[in-house]
Short mmCIF file of C-alpha atoms in Angstrom, two decimals:
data_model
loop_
_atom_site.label_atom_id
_atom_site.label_comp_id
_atom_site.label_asym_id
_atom_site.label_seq_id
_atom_site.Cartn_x
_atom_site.Cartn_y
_atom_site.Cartn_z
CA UNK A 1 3.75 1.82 2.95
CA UNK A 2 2.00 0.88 -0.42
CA UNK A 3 -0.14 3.42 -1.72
CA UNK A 4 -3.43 1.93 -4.09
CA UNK A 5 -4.79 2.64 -6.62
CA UNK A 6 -8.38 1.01 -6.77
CA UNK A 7 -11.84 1.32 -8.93
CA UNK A 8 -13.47 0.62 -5.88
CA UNK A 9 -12.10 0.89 -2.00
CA UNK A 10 -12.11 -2.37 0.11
CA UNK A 11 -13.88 -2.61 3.29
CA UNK A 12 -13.10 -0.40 6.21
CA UNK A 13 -11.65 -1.40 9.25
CA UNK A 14 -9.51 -0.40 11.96
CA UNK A 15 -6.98 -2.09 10.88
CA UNK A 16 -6.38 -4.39 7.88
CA UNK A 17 -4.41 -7.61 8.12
CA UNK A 18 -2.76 -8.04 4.71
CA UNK A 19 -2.26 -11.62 5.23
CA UNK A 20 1.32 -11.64 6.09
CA UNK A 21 0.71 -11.49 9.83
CA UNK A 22 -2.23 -13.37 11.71
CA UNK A 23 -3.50 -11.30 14.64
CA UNK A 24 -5.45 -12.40 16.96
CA UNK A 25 -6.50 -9.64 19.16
CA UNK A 26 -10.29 -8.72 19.08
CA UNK A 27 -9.14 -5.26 18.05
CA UNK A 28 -8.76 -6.04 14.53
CA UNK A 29 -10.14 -7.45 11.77
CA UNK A 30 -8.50 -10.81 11.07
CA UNK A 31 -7.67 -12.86 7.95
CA UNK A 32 -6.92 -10.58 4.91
CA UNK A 33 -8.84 -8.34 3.65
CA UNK A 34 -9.04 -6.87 0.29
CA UNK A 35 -7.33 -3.30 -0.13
CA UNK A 36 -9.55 -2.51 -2.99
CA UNK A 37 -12.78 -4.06 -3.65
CA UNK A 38 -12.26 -3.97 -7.43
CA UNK A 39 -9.27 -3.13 -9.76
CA UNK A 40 -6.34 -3.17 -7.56
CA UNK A 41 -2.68 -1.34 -8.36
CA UNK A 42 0.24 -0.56 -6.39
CA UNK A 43 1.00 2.67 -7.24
CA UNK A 44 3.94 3.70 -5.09
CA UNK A 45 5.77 1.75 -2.23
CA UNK A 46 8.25 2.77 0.30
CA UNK A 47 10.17 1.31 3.41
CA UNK A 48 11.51 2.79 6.26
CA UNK A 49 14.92 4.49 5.36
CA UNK A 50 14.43 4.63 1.78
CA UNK A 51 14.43 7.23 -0.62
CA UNK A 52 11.84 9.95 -1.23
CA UNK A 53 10.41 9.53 -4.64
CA UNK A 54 10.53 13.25 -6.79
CA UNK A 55 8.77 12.52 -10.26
CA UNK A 56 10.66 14.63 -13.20
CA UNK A 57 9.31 17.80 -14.43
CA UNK A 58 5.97 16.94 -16.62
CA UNK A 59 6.15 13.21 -15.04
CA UNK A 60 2.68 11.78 -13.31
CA UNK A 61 0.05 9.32 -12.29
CA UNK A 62 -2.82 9.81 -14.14
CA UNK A 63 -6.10 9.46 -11.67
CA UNK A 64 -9.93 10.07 -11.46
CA UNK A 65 -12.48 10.64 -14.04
CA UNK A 66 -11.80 7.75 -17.20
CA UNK A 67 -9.25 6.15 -15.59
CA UNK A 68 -9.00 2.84 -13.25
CA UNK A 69 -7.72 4.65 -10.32
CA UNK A 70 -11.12 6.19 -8.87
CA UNK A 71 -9.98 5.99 -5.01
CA UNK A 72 -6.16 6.32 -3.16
CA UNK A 73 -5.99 3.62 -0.46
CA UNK A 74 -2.82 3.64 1.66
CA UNK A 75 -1.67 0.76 3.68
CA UNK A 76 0.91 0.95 6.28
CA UNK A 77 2.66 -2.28 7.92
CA UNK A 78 4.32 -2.07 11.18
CA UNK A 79 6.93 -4.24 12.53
CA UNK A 80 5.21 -4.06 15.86
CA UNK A 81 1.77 -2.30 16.65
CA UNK A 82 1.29 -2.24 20.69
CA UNK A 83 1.62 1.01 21.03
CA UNK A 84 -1.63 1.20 19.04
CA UNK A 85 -3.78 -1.08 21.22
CA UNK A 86 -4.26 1.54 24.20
CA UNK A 87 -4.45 4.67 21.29
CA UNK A 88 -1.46 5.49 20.57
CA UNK A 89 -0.54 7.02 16.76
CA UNK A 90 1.45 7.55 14.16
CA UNK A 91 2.03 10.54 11.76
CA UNK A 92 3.36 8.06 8.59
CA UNK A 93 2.23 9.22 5.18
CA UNK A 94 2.15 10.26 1.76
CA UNK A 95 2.39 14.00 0.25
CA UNK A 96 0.05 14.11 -2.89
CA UNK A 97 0.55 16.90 -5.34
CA UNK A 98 -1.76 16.91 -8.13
CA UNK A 99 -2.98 19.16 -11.10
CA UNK A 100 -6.06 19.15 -13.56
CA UNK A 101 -3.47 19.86 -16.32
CA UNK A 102 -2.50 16.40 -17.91
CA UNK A 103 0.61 15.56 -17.72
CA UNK A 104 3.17 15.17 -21.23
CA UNK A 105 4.52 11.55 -19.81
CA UNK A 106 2.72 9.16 -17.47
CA UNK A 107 4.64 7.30 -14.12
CA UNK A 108 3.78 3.66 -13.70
CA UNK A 109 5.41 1.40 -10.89
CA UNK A 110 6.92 -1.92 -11.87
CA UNK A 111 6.86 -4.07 -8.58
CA UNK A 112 8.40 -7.23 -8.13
CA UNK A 113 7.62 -9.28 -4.97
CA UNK A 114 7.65 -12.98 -3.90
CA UNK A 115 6.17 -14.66 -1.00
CA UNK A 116 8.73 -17.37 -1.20
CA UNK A 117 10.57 -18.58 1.55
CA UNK A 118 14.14 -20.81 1.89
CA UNK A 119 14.81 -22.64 5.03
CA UNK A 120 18.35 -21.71 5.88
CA UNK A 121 20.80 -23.78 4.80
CA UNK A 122 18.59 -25.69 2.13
CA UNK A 123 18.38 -25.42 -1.50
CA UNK A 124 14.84 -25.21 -1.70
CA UNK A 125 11.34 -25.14 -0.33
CA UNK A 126 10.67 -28.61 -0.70
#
């Protein structure tokens, strides 16, 4: 799960394809599709089996009026989603806590991804 931070939400749909999978069912919405329409940030991530994250005492995200982060957008991936196509659900999420009291120290998320791929037993891509 990634949860956004955006100035602006993307487009809604059904489902999103985030460009790592094609699908081709008629059900969804295919090639990717924005999560925000304007000023995109990943704001928290988490996998399945990884740890909660607990900010410190006095630690948050700073959201809403003069900031960058007008709407939350969360986007879930699943490994397999067939259990969705005749209505099936799921009860993933995200617990927000939040405060009108600003916070003494601000959280930021440092995320480090690559779309690269190796070929087993090669060196390289190339």
């Amino acid at each position: 799960m990634l949860l956004y931070g955006c100035v602006t939400p993307g487009k809604e749909y059904d489902a999103w394809s985030c460009g790592e999978i094609q699908e081709s069912s008629s059900h969804y919405k295919t090639g990717p599709t924005p999560v925000c329409g304007k000023g995109s940030q990943i704001m928290y991530a988490w996998a399945k089996d990884a740890p909660k994250l607990d900010l410190p005492e006095g630690v948050g995200f700073k959201i809403g009026k003069n900031t960058d982060v007008k709407y939350l957008v969360l986007q879930v991936h699943y490994l397999d989603v067939s259990r969705f196509i005749d209505g099936g659900t799921d009860d993933s999420g995200v617990f927000l806590r939040y405060t009108e009291t600003p916070m003494p120290r601000l959280a930021g998320v440092y995320l480090i991804g690559t779309n690269g791929f190796i070929p087993a037993k090669k060196e390289g891509t190339a």
